[in-house]
Amino acid sequence: MLIVVGVLLYLFGLGLLAILGWEIVSDHAYRHRGITYGAPPNIPEAAVSPFGVNVSLERYEGEDLERALTMIGDGGFHWVRQRFPWAEMEPQQGEHDWDRWDRIVAKALEYDLTIMAVLESSPSWARAPMDGETPEAPPRDFADFASFAKAFASHYREQIDYYEIWDQPNLYPHWGERYTDPTAYTHLLQAGYRAVKEGDPEALVLTAGLAPNVEEGGQYMSDLLFLQKMYEAGAKGYFDILAIKPYGLWYEPGDRRLSPLETNFSRPILLREVMLRHGDGDKAVWAVEFGWCALPSGWTGRPAPWTSDREDIQARRTVEAIQRARDEWPWMGVMALQHFHPVAELDDPIHGFSLVTDDFAPRLTYQEVGVLATGTTAAHAGWYPADTWAARYEGSWTVQDGTMTAGHEGDALVLPFKGTRLDLLIEAPFHLSEATIDGMRVDALHVDEGSGERRIVLSKGLSDEEHVARLVVGDDASAEGGIAGFIVIREASFGRYYLSLLLLAAAGLVVVWRLGRLLLLPRPLGWWRVVAGWYLDRQDWQQVLIMALTLGVYYFSPWTILSLMGLAGLIALVYLRLDLGLAFAVFSIPFFLRPKIIAGQSLSLVEMLTILCFGTWLLREVVTRGTQGAEGEGPLTLFPDRPLISGRYLVLGL
């Protein structure tokens, strides 16, 4: 009886240590996953002003167009995302109607706005018969779209540099009257990419904006799964920027839960991880649509599928989302709000995203984002060119080949930044007579040996908050050198976190060692032999069935206690048949989008089984080494006719 009590106490202790470790790791991942610490990636398309807005400029004429563009500029927006419908611009094959669109492009540039052109929709002559009156459908022949894209890029090559190929093809009806097809869309993207580059070799191509959802296929497909399948179909190398739509829906922008089943503002992290798995970490991600819905008071139209909140909540969430992205995601570039003033039926709930009313009265989100965009905007973690939008130059600076060169002694640069370290990229020779961070002097920089780009650590070990750097040029301002760029770095120390894990691991090893010693006593070893012997005496198919049923109890049970009992049974079964555990791990890979949630934590089946297999293997190793030199057989030799790992099940799983 005392042995049983001892085993239960040790198991209880192991459980407590496991729960504590799980909580520490989960909390750390929740707080820090997706945040870039240390050297940030060098992604030029991410070092741009983030402030953008979706527009429908074609709706305006005369003074209304002027008024809209004035408000957009006054609101601090640098980017406008405008749709250019192929269906309207080439109503007859080979006959392009540019006039209407030339007018709005010219006007947008007149107000110093940069256009993101969305090339989407297909004319009736290019659509398949099954798509009928669905202009969002793709063309029968992708070469027809490529011809239009090339003509468009050639026509606007001096005015537009950013092209988005189609829009949300992972949602019905944006791929017509058929199921979503990431492979087919990839082929359209490839054709569009080549065509745009032929029309304008300097242009940059965005993927279609992928809409967040959790479906696995049919008329709707998860943006995560869609992007994965795009890569499998050969999308890498055929886009310069990934376009996504991280709508906030009913979540707060600070909701850090990460799961394929959560469509919150943290979802860009998962999309970025798909890119990293495919070696595309040098590309930027742009949020081409995002925001929260706030229907006007007294709304009598259709209810909003995204839910609706008060305007003050909408404004706060929007500002916090922009701040979070800039703080944590140096790979995120433009963030285009949905929408300045959408074209829609009067009862369409999309009006809840509008920044202005029908008579151009600004709503609260327009005002609050404008305060952020027009104020002093700091450069966050990332690489920045010398002429970055965040820097302010004082004096007679000139830019040549990306280098800012001072004209006179005393010319200065002011750079607000947020981070713990600031590096300066310079072209030698270069001399600063004074450099300060928050008014405190740092070592003045004088580099005059040789020439070429140098990287200088200007300051490090700063607090993780906003700072202001001021650099004043010395007496050799006429030298050929100058400022080539900046690198803002955010560093963090996780010493306490790793120390906590180390102490927990040490305590766990002690408990496992003591438990192993206790289990090797005759009585517990006897009942373990009986239970293990009964299981291993079953036929292989029966063992597979027992393990499958136990796995089903863990995965499908709505009750936590029953799920934990199933997990305990799995540990015992995988301990005896590690090969079956590994086979089930392989079989579970297709279900990674449907994790098991216990106590608020989600873990996919493949992750759980992989951890379990490794843990039981480690436990066997510990117990086996504890029996070396003892009389009789240890647990690994208890059933010598049963190999530890059966190759046939591994092959079957693969």
XYZ file of C-alpha atoms in Angstrom:
654
model
C 0.000 0.000 0.000
C 2.818 2.391 0.849
C 4.364 1.725 -2.568
C 1.104 2.621 -4.302
C 0.834 5.819 -2.278
C 4.438 6.662 -3.132
C 3.845 6.095 -6.845
C 0.735 8.282 -6.745
C 2.599 11.051 -4.925
C 5.448 10.963 -7.426
C 2.985 10.991 -10.319
C 1.145 13.890 -8.688
C 4.430 15.753 -8.335
C 5.307 15.080 -11.959
C 1.886 16.333 -12.970
C 2.334 19.540 -11.010
C 5.772 20.108 -12.531
C 4.391 19.411 -16.008
C 1.476 21.817 -15.500
C 3.790 24.500 -14.122
C 6.220 24.031 -17.018
C 3.373 24.088 -19.520
C 2.041 27.318 -18.026
C 5.476 28.976 -18.088
C 6.146 27.951 -21.701
C 2.605 28.825 -22.803
C 2.716 32.217 -21.119
C 6.105 32.975 -22.667
C 4.881 31.939 -26.118
C 1.663 33.916 -25.660
C 3.562 37.074 -24.765
C 6.466 36.840 -27.204
C 5.634 34.611 -30.194
C 5.849 36.621 -33.384
C 7.792 39.498 -31.833
C 11.172 40.101 -33.451
C 14.007 40.562 -30.966
C 17.604 41.114 -31.921
C 18.675 41.771 -35.497
C 15.566 42.612 -37.554
C 15.176 41.380 -41.135
C 16.238 43.780 -43.874
C 12.991 44.179 -45.827
C 12.791 47.449 -47.801
C 9.042 47.125 -48.460
C 8.442 46.966 -44.696
C 10.345 50.207 -43.982
C 7.578 52.363 -45.430
C 4.954 54.587 -43.875
C 2.272 52.210 -42.594
C -0.666 54.565 -43.032
C -2.945 53.549 -45.892
C -6.643 53.447 -46.695
C -8.923 51.688 -49.158
C -10.681 54.061 -51.532
C -13.240 54.099 -54.325
C -12.150 57.284 -56.059
C -14.166 56.453 -59.163
C -17.309 57.429 -57.249
C -16.315 61.111 -57.090
C -16.465 63.927 -59.597
C -15.036 67.446 -59.528
C -14.992 69.090 -56.119
C -15.975 65.888 -54.318
C -12.834 64.169 -55.618
C -10.707 67.109 -54.497
C -12.376 67.065 -51.094
C -11.869 63.326 -50.625
C -8.191 63.475 -51.577
C -7.645 66.480 -49.313
C -9.130 64.628 -46.348
C -7.056 61.532 -47.091
C -3.861 63.575 -47.152
C -4.803 65.624 -44.094
C -5.502 62.375 -42.236
C -1.858 61.375 -42.617
C -2.451 58.614 -45.155
C 0.360 57.995 -47.651
C -1.188 55.030 -49.488
C -4.495 54.503 -51.266
C -5.637 51.049 -52.337
C -7.820 51.447 -55.412
C -9.561 48.709 -57.407
C -9.160 48.751 -61.178
C -11.811 46.350 -62.531
C -10.694 44.591 -65.671
C -14.387 43.979 -66.427
C -14.902 47.732 -66.902
C -11.531 48.657 -68.373
C -11.583 46.142 -71.241
C -15.282 45.576 -72.004
C -14.343 44.328 -75.482
C -11.248 42.253 -76.028
C -8.304 44.452 -76.959
C -10.232 47.722 -76.444
C -9.140 49.524 -73.269
C -11.015 52.386 -71.627
C -8.395 54.417 -69.731
C -9.975 57.885 -69.524
C -11.966 57.527 -66.326
C -9.061 55.926 -64.494
C -6.414 58.284 -65.861
C -8.269 61.105 -64.159
C -8.259 59.595 -60.661
C -4.665 58.340 -60.956
C -3.442 61.803 -61.922
C -5.413 63.416 -59.108
C -4.119 60.987 -56.479
C -0.529 61.708 -57.506
C -1.262 65.426 -57.415
C -1.977 64.978 -53.695
C 1.272 63.005 -53.133
C -0.536 59.719 -52.560
C 0.936 56.365 -53.581
C -1.443 53.987 -55.332
C -1.837 50.265 -54.750
C -3.662 49.045 -57.843
C -5.877 45.980 -57.398
C -6.329 44.221 -60.743
C -9.473 42.124 -60.403
C -12.758 40.984 -61.979
C -13.142 39.624 -65.500
C -15.193 40.935 -68.448
C -18.028 38.780 -69.717
C -16.153 37.880 -72.896
C -13.324 36.340 -70.838
C -15.424 34.374 -68.314
C -16.388 30.735 -68.494
C -20.097 30.044 -69.195
C -20.550 28.564 -65.716
C -19.657 31.932 -64.164
C -22.473 33.765 -65.917
C -22.928 37.187 -64.321
C -20.206 36.770 -61.693
C -17.553 39.378 -62.550
C -15.385 38.267 -59.609
C -14.739 35.000 -61.457
C -11.337 34.330 -63.039
C -11.010 34.215 -66.830
C -11.172 31.002 -68.818
C -7.730 31.709 -70.212
C -5.202 33.296 -67.855
C -3.361 34.650 -70.894
C -6.234 37.116 -71.376
C -5.674 38.507 -67.885
C -1.918 38.606 -68.461
C -2.489 40.652 -71.611
C -4.573 43.169 -69.655
C -2.067 43.310 -66.763
C 0.802 44.002 -69.147
C -1.139 46.742 -70.925
C -2.140 48.283 -67.583
C 1.411 48.258 -66.164
C 2.792 49.697 -69.374
C 0.160 52.439 -69.471
C 0.750 53.501 -65.843
C 4.448 52.647 -65.517
C 5.341 56.250 -64.613
C 2.528 56.585 -62.068
C 1.890 53.248 -60.339
C 4.497 50.918 -58.843
C 2.417 48.461 -56.778
C 0.065 45.880 -58.269
C -2.149 43.405 -56.427
C -3.139 40.390 -58.513
C -6.825 39.636 -57.846
C -8.624 39.881 -54.511
C -9.427 37.282 -51.816
C -9.605 34.226 -54.113
C -10.020 32.050 -51.008
C -13.621 33.275 -50.568
C -16.755 32.830 -52.661
C -17.601 34.447 -55.079
C -14.080 35.755 -55.754
C -13.144 32.592 -57.622
C -16.433 32.368 -59.479
C -19.020 29.603 -59.347
C -16.498 26.948 -58.383
C -14.529 25.843 -55.360
C -11.561 27.904 -54.273
C -8.421 26.620 -55.954
C -5.031 27.814 -54.651
C -3.199 25.979 -57.420
C -5.233 27.677 -60.146
C -4.831 31.045 -58.432
C -1.071 30.496 -58.288
C -1.050 29.996 -62.044
C -2.982 33.269 -62.440
C -0.499 34.981 -60.102
C 2.444 33.672 -62.116
C 0.916 34.916 -65.361
C 0.099 38.292 -63.812
C 3.560 38.653 -62.262
C 5.326 38.055 -65.560
C 2.969 40.406 -67.384
C 3.341 43.281 -64.901
C 7.132 42.957 -64.940
C 7.111 43.030 -68.728
C 5.012 46.187 -68.714
C 7.002 47.834 -65.898
C 10.214 46.085 -64.783
C 10.448 48.342 -61.691
C 6.969 47.454 -60.434
C 6.323 45.353 -57.326
C 3.654 42.654 -57.287
C 1.441 41.732 -54.341
C -0.511 38.532 -53.966
C -4.254 38.828 -53.751
C -5.314 39.903 -50.281
C -6.120 36.671 -48.426
C -9.227 36.871 -46.251
C -9.210 35.261 -42.786
C -11.387 32.195 -42.300
C -10.994 28.676 -40.914
C -12.607 26.467 -43.563
C -10.615 23.629 -45.117
C -11.951 23.852 -48.641
C -14.972 24.176 -50.861
C -16.220 27.690 -51.491
C -14.089 28.981 -48.620
C -10.556 28.087 -47.578
C -8.432 29.140 -44.646
C -5.927 31.823 -45.593
C -3.231 29.739 -43.866
C -4.051 26.624 -45.854
C -4.481 28.625 -49.063
C -1.030 30.208 -48.689
C 0.556 26.843 -47.902
C -0.958 25.348 -51.046
C 0.154 28.373 -53.068
C 3.742 27.635 -52.089
C 3.267 23.965 -52.926
C 2.020 25.049 -56.373
C 5.122 27.176 -57.015
C 4.136 30.683 -55.870
C 7.565 31.455 -54.423
C 9.378 33.856 -56.703
C 6.160 35.176 -58.242
C 5.283 37.891 -55.749
C 7.217 40.616 -53.962
C 4.833 41.278 -51.071
C 2.257 39.087 -49.324
C -1.136 40.805 -49.037
C -3.387 39.849 -46.111
C -6.584 41.082 -44.434
C -6.244 40.900 -40.634
C -9.680 42.163 -39.652
C -10.132 42.527 -35.911
C -13.703 41.177 -35.920
C -14.830 40.888 -32.270
C -11.304 40.540 -30.827
C -9.163 43.129 -29.105
C -5.943 43.953 -31.026
C -3.909 42.733 -28.060
C -5.444 39.245 -28.161
C -2.311 37.116 -28.578
C -3.949 33.723 -28.955
C -2.484 31.911 -31.940
C -4.419 29.110 -33.550
C -5.593 28.253 -37.062
C -9.085 28.449 -35.571
C -8.691 32.010 -34.258
C -9.270 34.840 -36.743
C -7.931 37.592 -34.495
C -5.424 40.373 -35.179
C -2.536 38.034 -34.252
C -3.206 35.890 -37.330
C -0.496 37.612 -39.445
C 2.080 35.840 -37.262
C 0.844 32.450 -38.494
C 0.923 33.611 -42.111
C 4.444 34.927 -41.604
C 5.472 31.538 -40.195
C 4.197 29.855 -43.369
C 6.448 32.211 -45.341
C 9.438 31.417 -43.122
C 8.918 27.677 -43.560
C 9.240 28.224 -47.307
C 12.301 30.459 -47.124
C 10.445 33.696 -47.915
C 11.466 35.653 -44.840
C 12.924 38.478 -46.941
C 9.467 39.537 -48.168
C 7.198 42.091 -46.524
C 3.622 41.494 -45.440
C 1.071 44.244 -46.119
C -2.331 44.445 -44.458
C -4.283 45.598 -47.508
C -7.553 45.654 -45.558
C -8.094 45.731 -41.815
C -10.217 47.419 -39.187
C -13.175 47.070 -36.867
C -16.827 47.729 -37.654
C -18.912 50.424 -35.944
C -22.303 50.903 -37.561
C -23.749 54.430 -37.312
C -26.167 55.047 -34.448
C -29.742 54.275 -35.415
C -28.640 51.768 -38.072
C -31.626 50.031 -39.711
C -29.803 48.096 -42.417
C -28.552 44.540 -42.436
C -26.658 43.326 -39.351
C -22.871 43.257 -39.564
C -21.388 39.737 -39.859
C -18.216 41.090 -38.241
C -20.167 42.381 -35.175
C -20.347 46.093 -34.463
C -19.114 48.272 -31.610
C -19.253 51.890 -30.587
C -17.126 54.359 -32.551
C -14.853 55.044 -29.591
C -14.069 51.321 -29.276
C -13.479 51.090 -33.032
C -11.065 54.038 -32.935
C -9.149 52.755 -29.909
C -8.771 49.263 -31.349
C -7.575 50.605 -34.696
C -4.899 52.821 -33.155
C -3.736 50.035 -30.821
C -3.518 47.605 -33.753
C -1.276 49.950 -35.737
C 0.905 50.538 -32.692
C 1.202 46.825 -31.966
C 2.175 45.953 -35.533
C 4.837 48.660 -35.582
C 6.153 47.614 -32.163
C 6.388 43.894 -32.847
C 6.403 43.100 -36.573
C 9.298 44.672 -38.523
C 8.152 42.634 -41.530
C 4.792 44.452 -41.700
C 4.607 47.378 -44.105
C 1.470 49.191 -45.232
C -1.697 48.864 -43.152
C -4.650 50.029 -45.242
C -7.832 50.757 -43.331
C -11.144 49.538 -44.655
C -12.549 51.980 -45.876
C -12.495 55.753 -46.551
C -16.015 55.815 -48.042
C -17.207 52.545 -49.613
C -19.499 52.244 -52.601
C -22.343 50.032 -51.407
C -26.099 49.805 -50.987
C -27.508 51.970 -48.203
C -28.302 48.931 -46.044
C -24.880 47.288 -46.515
C -23.107 46.940 -43.133
C -19.753 47.678 -44.786
C -20.626 51.317 -44.042
C -19.602 50.500 -40.481
C -15.970 50.645 -41.643
C -16.299 54.049 -43.321
C -13.996 56.796 -42.042
C -16.355 59.575 -43.167
C -20.079 60.062 -43.565
C -21.830 60.684 -46.880
C -21.351 64.433 -46.417
C -17.621 64.000 -45.604
C -17.990 64.508 -41.860
C -15.028 62.714 -40.227
C -15.846 59.823 -37.919
C -13.871 59.179 -34.744
C -11.511 56.562 -36.214
C -10.439 58.995 -38.943
C -9.654 61.581 -36.292
C -7.751 59.272 -33.928
C -5.687 57.608 -36.655
C -4.974 61.068 -38.043
C -3.514 62.163 -34.708
C -1.199 59.142 -34.789
C -0.251 59.520 -38.465
C 0.398 63.255 -38.449
C 2.229 63.351 -35.125
C 5.872 62.582 -34.432
C 6.189 59.038 -35.707
C 9.083 56.953 -34.436
C 10.976 54.358 -36.443
C 10.459 50.966 -34.817
C 12.599 47.828 -35.144
C 13.810 47.406 -38.718
C 16.155 48.620 -41.455
C 15.463 52.091 -42.819
C 16.838 53.971 -45.815
C 18.492 57.326 -45.201
C 15.488 59.213 -46.591
C 13.007 57.329 -44.424
C 9.663 58.941 -43.720
C 10.473 58.884 -39.979
C 13.604 61.093 -40.234
C 13.701 64.888 -40.247
C 16.672 66.590 -41.905
C 17.671 70.133 -41.030
C 19.873 72.112 -43.407
C 20.928 71.590 -47.016
C 20.980 67.816 -47.404
C 20.889 66.122 -50.787
C 20.208 62.497 -51.671
C 22.137 60.555 -54.287
C 22.054 56.790 -54.812
C 20.285 56.385 -51.479
C 22.870 58.343 -49.451
C 22.009 61.607 -47.691
C 24.920 64.053 -47.960
C 25.145 67.248 -45.922
C 25.905 70.548 -47.595
C 27.232 72.555 -44.660
C 28.723 72.158 -41.216
C 25.944 72.063 -38.632
C 23.410 70.319 -40.855
C 21.463 67.972 -38.605
C 19.268 64.904 -38.596
C 16.551 64.155 -36.031
C 15.352 60.545 -35.839
C 12.689 59.471 -33.337
C 12.964 55.712 -32.778
C 11.709 53.009 -30.442
C 14.152 50.279 -29.476
C 17.115 49.399 -27.292
C 19.816 49.987 -29.899
C 20.433 52.262 -32.881
C 22.968 51.483 -35.606
C 24.008 53.968 -38.265
C 24.894 53.022 -41.829
C 27.327 55.545 -43.299
C 29.307 56.070 -46.446
C 32.883 56.966 -45.468
C 34.394 59.488 -45.111
C 31.926 60.978 -42.641
C 32.212 63.127 -39.514
C 29.678 64.015 -36.830
C 30.551 66.886 -34.531
C 27.788 65.931 -32.115
C 25.483 62.982 -31.509
C 22.869 62.809 -28.763
C 20.217 60.331 -27.650
C 17.445 61.995 -25.651
C 19.736 64.985 -25.202
C 22.614 62.912 -23.763
C 25.856 63.006 -25.725
C 27.253 59.830 -27.249
C 30.680 59.404 -28.804
C 30.935 61.560 -31.901
C 31.583 59.602 -35.059
C 34.525 60.319 -37.333
C 35.181 57.793 -40.087
C 37.568 58.920 -42.798
C 39.754 55.943 -43.625
C 38.973 54.610 -47.083
C 35.470 54.633 -48.478
C 32.404 52.429 -48.663
C 29.448 51.618 -46.433
C 30.114 51.077 -42.724
C 27.825 50.015 -39.892
C 28.363 51.866 -36.624
C 26.706 51.121 -33.276
C 25.547 54.572 -32.234
C 23.935 53.533 -28.945
C 22.875 50.304 -27.222
C 21.498 49.126 -23.904
C 18.697 51.682 -24.037
C 15.323 51.229 -22.396
C 12.671 49.686 -24.644
C 10.767 52.901 -25.288
C 10.776 55.873 -27.637
C 13.975 57.908 -27.968
C 15.144 60.799 -30.122
C 18.538 60.753 -31.847
C 20.034 64.011 -33.084
C 23.114 63.945 -35.305
C 25.033 67.089 -36.266
C 27.511 67.086 -39.157
C 31.113 68.168 -38.516
C 33.430 70.528 -40.341
C 34.041 68.250 -43.342
C 30.433 68.364 -44.498
C 31.548 68.736 -48.089
C 33.098 65.255 -48.034
C 31.606 62.662 -50.347
C 30.396 60.470 -47.489
C 27.017 60.625 -45.824
C 24.232 58.708 -44.128
C 23.133 55.535 -45.925
C 20.527 54.277 -43.474
C 19.579 53.224 -39.964
C 18.915 49.988 -38.106
C 16.649 50.065 -35.076
C 16.973 46.980 -32.880
C 14.790 45.742 -30.054
C 16.580 43.410 -27.638
C 15.239 41.464 -24.671
C 16.685 39.261 -21.936
C 14.990 35.947 -21.151
C 17.418 34.775 -18.450
C 14.713 34.285 -15.826
C 12.575 32.297 -18.238
C 15.344 29.845 -19.127
C 16.433 29.569 -15.482
C 12.863 28.637 -14.506
C 12.773 25.906 -17.149
C 16.180 24.603 -16.070
C 15.093 24.337 -12.433
C 11.840 22.617 -13.415
C 13.711 20.154 -15.630
C 16.141 19.342 -12.816
C 13.278 18.775 -10.395
C 11.498 16.614 -12.956
C 14.550 14.420 -13.514
C 14.877 13.857 -9.779
C 11.215 12.843 -9.510
C 11.460 10.552 -12.563
C 14.589 8.927 -11.159
C 12.917 8.327 -7.785
C 9.761 7.049 -9.466
C 11.815 4.684 -11.603
C 13.567 3.317 -8.530
C 10.218 2.777 -6.841
C 8.683 1.064 -9.860
C 11.557 -1.405 -9.983
C 10.520 -2.879 -6.651
C 8.997 -6.371 -7.097
C 5.300 -5.584 -6.546
C 4.815 -2.643 -8.875
C 6.946 -4.368 -11.474
C 4.648 -7.371 -11.161
C 1.402 -5.534 -11.887
C 3.080 -3.597 -14.684
C 4.159 -6.929 -16.217
C 0.573 -8.178 -16.055
C -0.964 -5.076 -17.670
C 1.767 -4.694 -20.276
C 1.727 -8.402 -21.013
C -2.025 -8.412 -21.610
C -1.732 -5.520 -24.088
C 1.254 -6.901 -25.955
C -0.350 -10.351 -26.208
C -3.113 -8.872 -28.361
C -2.844 -9.080 -32.120
C -1.386 -6.054 -33.873
C -4.729 -4.827 -35.194
C -6.191 -5.080 -31.696
C -3.323 -3.017 -30.275
C -3.860 -0.402 -32.985
C -7.594 -0.315 -32.208
C -7.002 0.083 -28.457
C -4.575 2.942 -29.048
C -6.970 4.575 -31.539
C -9.865 4.380 -29.063
C -7.711 5.852 -26.306
C -6.627 8.641 -28.651
C -10.289 9.246 -29.484
C -11.152 9.606 -25.793
C -8.416 12.232 -25.454
C -9.286 14.140 -28.636
C -13.093 14.047 -28.761
C -14.070 14.157 -25.091
C -15.661 17.504 -24.105
C -14.654 16.916 -20.463
C -11.152 17.860 -19.374
C -10.851 15.075 -16.780
C -11.780 12.406 -19.347
C -9.342 13.896 -21.865
C -6.576 13.780 -19.251
C -7.430 10.134 -18.495
C -7.181 9.383 -22.191
C -3.829 11.158 -22.282
C -2.590 9.061 -19.341
C -3.648 5.904 -21.159
C -1.845 7.068 -24.303
C 1.353 7.595 -22.330
C 1.246 3.982 -21.119
C 0.401 2.561 -24.560
C 3.033 4.581 -26.420
C 5.565 3.562 -23.759
C 4.904 -0.042 -24.802
C 4.571 0.533 -28.556
C 6.593 3.583 -29.546
C 6.321 2.585 -33.202
C 2.526 2.840 -33.096
C 2.780 6.221 -31.406
C 5.035 7.499 -34.179
C 2.708 6.076 -36.834
C -0.294 7.834 -35.277
C 1.751 11.057 -35.165
C 2.282 10.825 -38.924
C -1.382 9.964 -39.558
C -2.472 13.032 -37.558
C -0.598 15.566 -39.728
C -3.655 16.384 -41.934
C -5.551 17.447 -38.784
C -3.098 20.156 -37.717
C -5.749 22.838 -38.362
C -8.008 21.289 -35.686
C -6.041 21.298 -32.424
C -7.237 19.931 -29.092
C -7.982 22.643 -26.545
C -7.499 21.800 -22.850
C -7.690 24.423 -20.103
C -7.633 27.192 -22.691
C -4.453 25.884 -24.367
C -4.459 24.460 -27.885
C -2.138 21.750 -29.171
C -2.455 19.900 -32.446
C -2.523 16.112 -32.461
C 0.766 15.855 -34.314
C 2.464 18.147 -31.781
C 1.028 16.246 -28.816
C 1.966 12.822 -30.181
C 5.466 13.955 -31.130
C 6.069 15.326 -27.627
C 4.555 12.196 -26.086
C 6.739 9.875 -28.175
C 9.869 11.783 -27.257
C 8.877 11.875 -23.583
C 8.161 8.146 -23.341
C 11.394 7.340 -25.152
C 13.260 9.534 -22.663
C 11.461 7.864 -19.741
C 12.441 4.404 -21.006
C 16.032 5.538 -21.297
C 16.035 6.865 -17.725
C 14.418 3.722 -16.308
C 16.671 1.431 -18.349
C 19.840 3.156 -17.186
C 18.534 2.895 -13.622
C 18.311 -0.886 -13.983
C 21.789 -1.397 -15.427
C 23.637 -3.785 -13.192
C 20.448 -5.023 -11.512
C 19.350 -8.642 -11.706
C 16.586 -9.607 -14.112
C 15.173 -7.809 -17.059
C 14.490 -4.059 -17.210
C 11.386 -2.669 -18.842
C 12.972 -2.557 -22.311
C 13.825 -6.239 -22.186
C 10.628 -7.309 -20.492
C 9.240 -8.593 -23.804
C 12.291 -9.517 -25.892
C 10.167 -10.825 -28.754
C 8.697 -7.338 -29.248
C 11.043 -4.833 -30.894
C 11.015 -1.292 -29.537
C 10.108 0.120 -32.945
C 8.414 -1.828 -35.718
C 9.502 -0.574 -39.109
C 6.332 -1.627 -40.883
C 4.170 0.740 -38.856
C 6.531 3.630 -39.449
C 6.457 2.960 -43.189
C 2.660 2.643 -43.089
C 2.381 5.960 -41.243
C 4.646 7.717 -43.736
